[in-house]
Amino acid sequence: MQPKLIHFLIFFVFMSTHPAFGQQTLADQISFTRQAVRRLIFDEGQSIPLAKLDPQKIVGMESMHPVAHYLPNQSEISIKQGKLVIESTEKTQTAIWMGGFNPFSTYTIDLNSCAGEGELGFEFSDPAKKEQLFITVRHKDGVLTGTALRLINNARLIKESTITVPGVENTTLKGRIILQMLGSGLVLYLQNEELPQVIGQADFNKDIDLRSKERIHTFQSHLFSSISSGKVSINKAGMALTTGTGQADIRAITYENGEPLLDQGRLWYTMSIRGRALPHHIQGVFSMDPTVFDVKLEGIIVFDRNDGLLRNEVASHIFFDRRDKIWRGITTGFSAYASPDKEKKQLLTIESRKDPRFGFSVMTAAPFGIVGDIEDPHILFDEQAKKWRILTCENHDGYKAVILESAHWNKDYKKIAGPVAHNSTGTSIQKIDGRYYCFSGSSERQIFIYTYPDLREAGVLKMDLPPWSETSGTRVWPNVVQLPEGYPFRFVALMMDRFNYPGLSGPNWSYGALYLYHGK
């Protein structure tokens, strides 16, 4: 046999058994089977503590938790049977120092009991009490009578308003009071034995911008009680970074070429911790061992545009650029909705030398010319084309997938493909057996697959029990990831549903639950 023929046969046998030739899996051939589902709702086991007032562990109350009295009459404060007790027979206002201040954290009061008439909640203020913001629950004889927001500047009342949602008056006040701070707004909940019940909501950005770095650095948080006559008993209070009421916008953290970051045996994800409306969600970071369903909140990220504010942008894609040894990415400037008369929605580049996955992190952010109704970006460096490419959704009579390209990761992007014909959301790029594919959720009860980089239709994702019902929205994020050899399955997908949290008043985007799929 001729040597050339022998070499050809060897090459043919090798290539025919190689994943990239003959045996290659096509994206629309993968079958996904649902494994588990869970909605993280202020999950205490997932909370990252920032500060705590625990009466059972106080020695030296006057130093650990100093007390301020705002009226001539002073309430009596004591610790009895491991409870913090505040009581008075006359009108009093009392603030008990709890911790620093974070406008993206969740504040809780674990209430043991209340009697008489008064208010209970939180005060956020600078040390000199020049600015004071009060968020309170009003009560009488153990019954909730309303919720309120009060803002004081230089001892002058700037704003006082009822923030109660309809239909919650006359609810028995017991259990946990939960205040979810959302940068430019808030939601107030009461949890007894069932789901936390929405009892109040507000936007306060026009009156005071708590995203201000100066306020974040100087404000402090207090447990606040106003008593006409009566007593409140508190098990504990605190502030923490939490899972909120739902998670969405799930995106795997990657390396610069789109390869998923598999660190410490875990996949790492950005997810938006849901609040209420578009400017209120918070960029969370979660991890998960792909062989099980142990989704864990690792931290939150806020963004600094060098304008004196820390912003809660979401729908981010973060990657570690191994060439420059820096964390980078693209986020969606939804915080513009907090000041629509001053700002425009746009994509932003983000960077950090510090690993932003843990605790409370700040990434620098900068505009790069992609302004308008555009969202859900996924960026990678195509090593073959030597170009940076962004798959994203742009509003063309509805959101449609497009691909942008540049020689630079942070400027000069031009559209090279799209828009596609179908409604698009949660667009992402993933390699399947060495070939890039583009995935997109839609409003059409399908997850569409497109070729890369030309966005030609290549089928739909096969899965049992998709993360929607006959009546719910279907614009989910597909988030398909291929695992390396050695795992009991080749593919994993972590998706969400679009069921809004009950009880919120007005428009809200407060979904959803997490759905785990394994693919073969």
XYZ file of C-alpha atoms in Angstrom:
520
model
C 0.000 0.000 0.000
C 1.280 3.415 -0.938
C 2.477 5.614 2.001
C 0.249 8.487 0.893
C -2.782 6.175 0.920
C -1.864 4.879 4.385
C -1.579 8.443 5.709
C -4.928 9.330 4.163
C -6.666 6.333 5.766
C -5.185 7.137 9.170
C -6.322 10.765 8.836
C -9.809 9.676 7.735
C -10.241 7.247 10.649
C -9.079 9.916 13.120
C -11.343 12.638 11.733
C -14.397 10.419 11.439
C -14.222 9.628 15.166
C -13.329 13.198 16.223
C -16.255 15.279 17.633
C -15.684 17.953 15.030
C -16.171 15.475 12.167
C -19.069 13.072 11.726
C -19.729 12.537 15.442
C -20.369 16.193 16.200
C -23.466 16.953 18.222
C -25.700 19.615 16.737
C -27.356 21.958 19.182
C -30.882 21.028 18.151
C -30.100 17.335 18.780
C -29.557 17.788 22.506
C -32.436 16.551 24.659
C -32.847 18.375 27.971
C -34.654 16.790 30.913
C -35.835 18.854 33.871
C -34.148 17.878 37.138
C -35.291 20.346 39.792
C -36.963 23.687 40.439
C -36.704 26.193 43.274
C -37.544 29.832 43.927
C -35.254 31.607 46.384
C -37.425 33.994 48.421
C -35.425 35.924 51.013
C -33.728 32.606 51.697
C -32.177 32.992 55.164
C -29.683 30.211 54.491
C -28.403 32.193 51.493
C -28.156 35.610 53.163
C -24.763 37.340 53.342
C -24.733 39.259 56.654
C -23.827 42.941 56.836
C -24.913 43.839 60.378
C -27.030 42.364 63.150
C -28.724 43.402 66.357
C -29.064 40.210 68.402
C -30.294 40.828 71.972
C -29.021 37.439 73.112
C -25.456 38.491 72.292
C -25.333 42.048 73.600
C -22.952 42.965 76.388
C -22.633 46.708 76.826
C -25.710 47.945 74.990
C -24.680 51.603 75.301
C -21.528 50.930 73.288
C -22.614 48.189 70.897
C -25.978 49.719 69.979
C -26.188 53.362 71.127
C -29.673 54.787 71.613
C -30.958 58.209 70.498
C -34.178 59.743 71.851
C -35.904 62.378 69.679
C -38.574 63.614 72.119
C -38.393 64.907 75.717
C -40.015 61.725 76.996
C -37.786 58.697 76.694
C -38.832 55.095 76.234
C -37.537 52.364 78.490
C -35.210 49.969 76.693
C -34.261 46.614 78.151
C -33.310 43.063 77.270
C -35.695 40.549 78.794
C -35.620 36.810 78.157
C -33.374 37.366 75.157
C -35.712 39.966 73.594
C -35.149 43.678 72.999
C -38.054 45.442 74.674
C -39.016 49.076 73.988
C -41.904 50.444 76.085
C -43.437 53.738 77.126
C -46.648 55.164 78.549
C -46.090 58.500 76.766
C -45.193 59.664 73.265
C -41.581 58.696 72.459
C -39.326 58.303 69.422
C -36.303 56.050 69.720
C -33.509 55.132 67.309
C -31.166 52.243 68.153
C -27.956 52.025 66.109
C -27.780 48.821 64.085
C -25.066 49.125 61.428
C -23.778 50.922 58.381
C -25.865 51.616 55.300
C -26.313 49.857 51.985
C -29.141 50.923 49.621
C -29.116 47.509 47.908
C -29.465 45.350 51.021
C -32.423 43.832 52.828
C -33.333 44.935 56.357
C -35.348 42.739 58.716
C -37.036 42.947 62.087
C -37.975 39.648 63.709
C -40.910 40.839 65.790
C -41.885 38.929 68.932
C -44.925 41.032 69.897
C -46.356 44.534 69.918
C -49.021 46.217 72.029
C -50.512 49.685 72.145
C -50.089 52.176 69.316
C -47.042 53.363 67.389
C -44.648 52.826 64.507
C -41.790 50.372 64.007
C -39.209 50.333 61.248
C -35.899 51.822 60.174
C -34.103 55.148 60.102
C -31.276 55.882 57.645
C -29.295 59.015 58.424
C -25.900 60.702 58.574
C -24.194 60.965 62.002
C -25.223 64.616 62.423
C -28.876 63.769 61.598
C -28.886 66.363 58.829
C -30.737 63.939 56.544
C -33.073 61.319 57.938
C -35.189 58.810 56.018
C -37.740 56.776 57.990
C -39.523 53.672 56.666
C -42.092 52.428 59.162
C -45.006 50.131 59.806
C -47.847 51.730 61.767
C -49.719 49.555 64.241
C -52.454 49.638 66.848
C -53.359 46.854 69.259
C -51.247 44.355 67.318
C -52.794 45.202 63.948
C -51.090 46.824 60.944
C -52.738 50.142 60.132
C -50.428 51.345 57.353
C -46.867 51.883 56.120
C -45.128 55.213 55.732
C -42.085 57.054 54.357
C -40.820 60.242 55.981
C -37.851 62.389 54.882
C -36.327 65.125 57.038
C -33.583 67.569 56.050
C -32.069 69.992 58.574
C -34.939 69.304 61.001
C -37.473 70.251 58.299
C -40.032 67.738 57.038
C -39.458 67.350 53.287
C -41.856 64.524 52.571
C -44.298 62.314 54.424
C -46.392 59.814 52.525
C -48.350 56.635 52.956
C -46.741 53.816 50.970
C -49.280 51.118 51.834
C -50.418 48.807 49.038
C -54.205 48.337 48.847
C -55.927 45.776 51.012
C -53.330 45.050 53.694
C -54.710 47.209 56.501
C -56.019 45.283 59.519
C -53.463 42.515 59.022
C -52.172 41.063 62.284
C -48.662 42.412 62.838
C -46.489 39.439 63.710
C -43.505 37.614 62.231
C -40.781 39.297 60.166
C -40.871 42.830 58.771
C -38.704 42.789 55.619
C -37.529 45.975 53.907
C -35.962 45.318 50.501
C -33.951 48.394 49.505
C -33.540 48.690 45.738
C -31.311 51.684 45.061
C -33.993 54.078 43.891
C -36.980 52.396 45.512
C -38.144 49.870 48.081
C -40.648 47.143 48.837
C -41.848 46.390 52.367
C -43.044 42.904 53.338
C -44.570 41.145 56.326
C -43.894 37.433 56.729
C -45.639 35.294 59.292
C -45.976 31.651 58.282
C -46.521 31.857 54.526
C -44.914 33.831 51.690
C -43.798 37.345 52.616
C -46.800 39.620 51.988
C -46.255 42.949 50.247
C -47.435 45.729 52.560
C -45.729 48.812 51.093
C -43.740 50.088 48.135
C -42.231 53.393 47.065
C -39.836 55.214 44.763
C -37.821 57.933 46.493
C -35.150 58.857 43.948
C -36.616 62.290 43.189
C -36.482 63.205 46.878
C -33.189 61.613 47.933
C -30.714 59.549 45.919
C -29.443 56.852 48.245
C -27.150 55.524 45.508
C -24.872 58.472 46.277
C -21.430 57.192 47.272
C -21.173 59.898 49.928
C -24.416 58.743 51.560
C -23.379 55.097 51.297
C -20.100 55.924 53.038
C -21.596 58.115 55.787
C -25.192 57.016 56.418
C -25.976 54.602 59.224
C -28.938 52.322 59.862
C -31.083 52.355 62.994
C -33.948 50.356 64.389
C -36.655 52.988 64.859
C -39.622 52.928 67.204
C -42.291 55.566 67.791
C -44.656 54.739 70.628
C -47.754 56.675 71.689
C -48.317 54.238 74.515
C -47.375 50.602 74.492
C -44.578 48.083 74.081
C -42.739 46.221 71.323
C -40.622 43.114 71.822
C -38.060 42.190 69.171
C -36.233 38.884 68.747
C -33.518 40.374 66.519
C -32.909 42.738 63.610
C -30.321 42.967 60.873
C -29.260 43.811 57.354
C -27.938 41.434 54.695
C -27.476 40.822 50.999
C -30.294 38.460 50.058
C -31.842 36.516 47.201
C -34.886 38.809 47.028
C -38.171 37.352 45.829
C -37.004 35.875 42.515
C -34.058 35.408 40.180
C -33.798 36.031 36.448
C -31.427 37.000 33.609
C -29.222 33.954 34.219
C -25.857 34.120 32.464
C -22.803 31.905 32.943
C -19.585 33.764 33.795
C -16.939 32.837 31.211
C -13.417 33.384 29.985
C -12.777 35.853 27.163
C -13.369 33.229 24.450
C -16.764 32.234 25.838
C -15.566 29.102 27.639
C -17.565 28.715 30.888
C -15.695 29.503 34.091
C -15.621 26.219 36.031
C -13.846 27.152 39.259
C -13.717 25.129 42.499
C -15.860 22.522 40.761
C -18.659 25.061 40.331
C -20.228 27.014 37.508
C -20.592 30.737 38.193
C -23.569 32.803 37.129
C -24.797 36.357 37.138
C -28.505 36.606 37.935
C -30.657 39.607 38.633
C -32.055 39.594 42.157
C -35.551 40.812 41.507
C -37.148 43.771 43.182
C -40.116 45.420 41.515
C -39.738 47.459 38.310
C -36.880 47.927 35.826
C -34.606 50.256 37.834
C -34.951 48.168 40.998
C -33.263 44.835 40.337
C -29.784 44.033 41.661
C -26.927 42.181 39.948
C -26.321 39.026 41.948
C -23.570 36.421 41.574
C -24.404 32.766 42.230
C -22.522 29.479 41.973
C -23.635 25.883 41.461
C -22.063 22.447 41.361
C -23.430 21.307 37.970
C -23.919 17.713 39.183
C -26.441 18.782 41.840
C -28.831 21.674 42.518
C -27.076 23.724 45.209
C -27.442 27.250 43.831
C -25.668 29.608 46.235
C -25.689 33.407 46.491
C -22.049 34.522 46.524
C -22.378 38.316 46.290
C -23.787 41.324 44.483
C -22.183 43.776 42.061
C -22.946 47.462 41.628
C -21.439 49.762 39.024
C -19.542 53.041 39.208
C -19.742 55.431 36.223
C -17.625 58.016 38.044
C -20.605 60.308 38.576
C -20.911 59.997 42.350
C -23.435 57.143 42.242
C -23.289 53.368 42.593
C -25.794 51.852 40.189
C -27.738 48.614 40.188
C -27.455 47.582 36.528
C -28.420 44.013 35.575
C -28.471 41.531 32.674
C -24.667 41.504 32.713
C -22.167 39.183 31.088
C -18.896 38.995 33.008
C -15.748 37.256 31.782
C -12.194 36.869 33.028
C -9.777 38.105 30.354
C -6.809 35.799 30.834
C -4.581 37.845 28.549
C -4.817 41.028 30.636
C -5.677 39.231 33.898
C -8.708 41.403 34.537
C -12.453 40.874 34.998
C -14.471 42.504 32.219
C -17.910 42.415 30.713
C -20.974 44.195 29.385
C -24.037 45.241 31.365
C -27.390 46.834 30.533
C -27.981 50.340 31.896
C -31.443 49.778 33.326
C -30.707 52.310 36.081
C -31.565 54.965 33.472
C -35.227 54.236 34.252
C -34.686 55.811 37.695
C -33.983 59.162 35.951
C -35.599 58.888 32.510
C -35.547 62.666 31.972
C -31.752 62.726 32.419
C -30.434 59.401 31.143
C -30.856 56.948 28.272
C -30.796 53.183 28.402
C -27.596 51.775 26.874
C -25.006 49.036 27.098
C -21.965 49.688 29.298
C -18.514 48.111 29.459
C -17.448 47.015 32.951
C -14.079 46.186 34.534
C -12.558 45.152 37.858
C -9.102 44.101 39.031
C -10.691 42.579 42.124
C -12.582 39.315 41.706
C -16.186 40.626 41.685
C -17.845 37.316 42.485
C -17.809 37.598 46.271
C -19.470 39.843 48.838
C -20.252 43.435 47.894
C -18.312 44.414 44.760
C -18.041 47.524 42.607
C -17.090 47.385 38.919
C -16.240 50.495 36.922
C -18.655 51.109 34.049
C -18.428 53.236 30.916
C -20.624 53.989 27.888
C -19.259 52.787 24.549
C -21.702 54.140 22.024
C -24.447 51.475 22.108
C -27.367 53.687 23.178
C -31.050 52.833 22.881
C -33.499 50.048 23.590
C -30.932 47.248 23.584
C -30.268 44.609 26.262
C -29.118 41.097 27.263
C -25.555 41.288 25.834
C -23.189 38.320 25.561
C -19.607 39.135 24.539
C -16.660 36.964 23.486
C -13.374 37.171 21.633
C -13.508 35.001 18.520
C -9.966 33.613 18.360
C -10.353 32.528 14.733
C -11.750 35.835 13.454
C -9.582 37.883 15.855
C -12.648 40.002 16.593
C -14.808 40.818 19.599
C -18.454 39.948 19.054
C -21.566 40.792 21.042
C -24.842 38.909 20.682
C -27.613 41.115 22.020
C -31.306 42.004 21.685
C -32.323 45.249 19.991
C -35.825 46.631 19.657
C -36.889 46.283 15.996
C -40.695 46.226 16.417
C -39.974 43.963 19.361
C -36.662 42.676 20.661
C -34.671 40.785 18.022
C -31.214 39.204 18.191
C -28.308 40.960 16.439
C -24.540 40.442 16.403
C -22.107 43.340 16.724
C -18.393 43.153 15.898
C -15.267 45.168 16.700
C -11.497 44.876 16.787
C -11.689 46.329 20.328
C -13.624 44.946 23.272
C -14.883 48.361 24.387
C -15.499 50.516 21.282
C -16.251 50.779 17.552
C -18.906 48.063 17.246
C -20.773 47.540 13.969
C -23.704 45.235 13.297
C -22.766 42.189 11.161
C -25.892 39.993 11.510
C -29.564 40.262 12.379
C -32.090 41.213 13.345
C -33.605 37.736 13.318
C -37.268 37.190 12.508
C -38.285 35.970 15.972
C -38.762 37.782 19.248
C -35.571 37.387 21.302
C -34.450 37.510 24.910
C -31.556 36.217 26.997
C -29.314 35.803 23.955
C -26.148 33.769 24.554
C -23.332 32.085 22.639
C -22.049 28.623 23.542
C -19.710 26.118 21.926
C -21.238 22.709 21.252
C -18.531 20.192 20.295
C -16.266 22.945 19.054
C -18.869 24.926 17.116
C -20.404 28.181 18.333
C -24.209 28.459 18.434
C -26.469 31.335 19.398
C -29.405 30.652 21.722
C -32.389 32.880 22.370
C -35.562 32.753 24.387
C -38.695 34.159 22.780
C -42.350 35.030 23.259
C -43.268 32.154 20.919
C -43.087 29.255 23.392
C -39.778 28.162 21.874
C -36.078 28.587 22.546
C -34.495 29.289 19.172
C -31.051 28.173 18.014
C -29.110 30.175 15.404
C -25.842 29.660 13.579
C -22.883 31.817 14.496
C -22.049 34.466 13.394
C -24.651 34.849 10.641
C -27.756 34.123 12.765
C -29.417 31.656 10.412
C -32.144 29.550 12.044
C -30.802 26.168 13.170
C -33.761 24.673 15.036
C -35.236 24.883 18.520
C -34.116 23.516 21.861
C -35.579 20.130 22.808
C -36.662 19.835 26.442
C -39.325 18.235 28.553
C -41.319 20.373 30.986
C -40.175 23.825 29.784
C -40.120 26.630 32.388
C -43.543 28.005 31.536
C -47.223 27.092 31.669
C -50.038 27.440 29.176
C -50.683 30.990 30.335
C -47.327 32.344 31.570
C -44.741 34.336 29.650
C -42.083 32.341 27.809
C -39.313 34.927 27.298
C -36.778 32.968 29.366
C -32.977 32.837 29.238
C -31.785 29.453 27.848
C -28.266 29.509 29.363
C -26.939 26.262 27.833
C -23.452 25.137 28.968
C -21.363 22.187 27.746
C -19.406 20.429 30.481
C -15.946 18.870 30.083
C -15.399 15.106 30.080
C -15.863 13.313 33.377
C -19.319 14.617 34.228
C -22.338 12.264 34.284
C -24.006 14.348 31.552
C -22.659 16.574 28.797
C -24.870 19.638 29.034
C -26.548 21.695 31.735
C -29.070 24.521 31.428
C -30.246 26.769 34.240
C -33.362 28.751 33.308
C -36.046 30.822 35.023
C -39.789 31.306 34.684
C -41.705 34.592 34.441
C -44.227 34.340 37.264
C -44.354 37.728 38.996
C -44.349 37.904 42.776
C -47.902 38.322 44.141
C -49.146 41.477 45.828
C -47.077 44.171 44.125
C -48.994 47.208 42.932
C -48.600 48.459 39.350
C -46.233 47.244 36.629
C -43.500 44.937 37.887
C -40.992 42.403 36.613
C -40.534 40.350 39.771
C -40.001 36.814 38.428
C -38.911 33.997 38.863
C -38.036 30.452 39.946
C -34.888 28.557 38.868
C -35.169 25.422 36.700
C -32.329 22.933 36.275
C -32.006 20.767 33.132
C -29.488 18.098 32.163
C -28.875 17.457 28.468
C -27.663 14.447 26.492
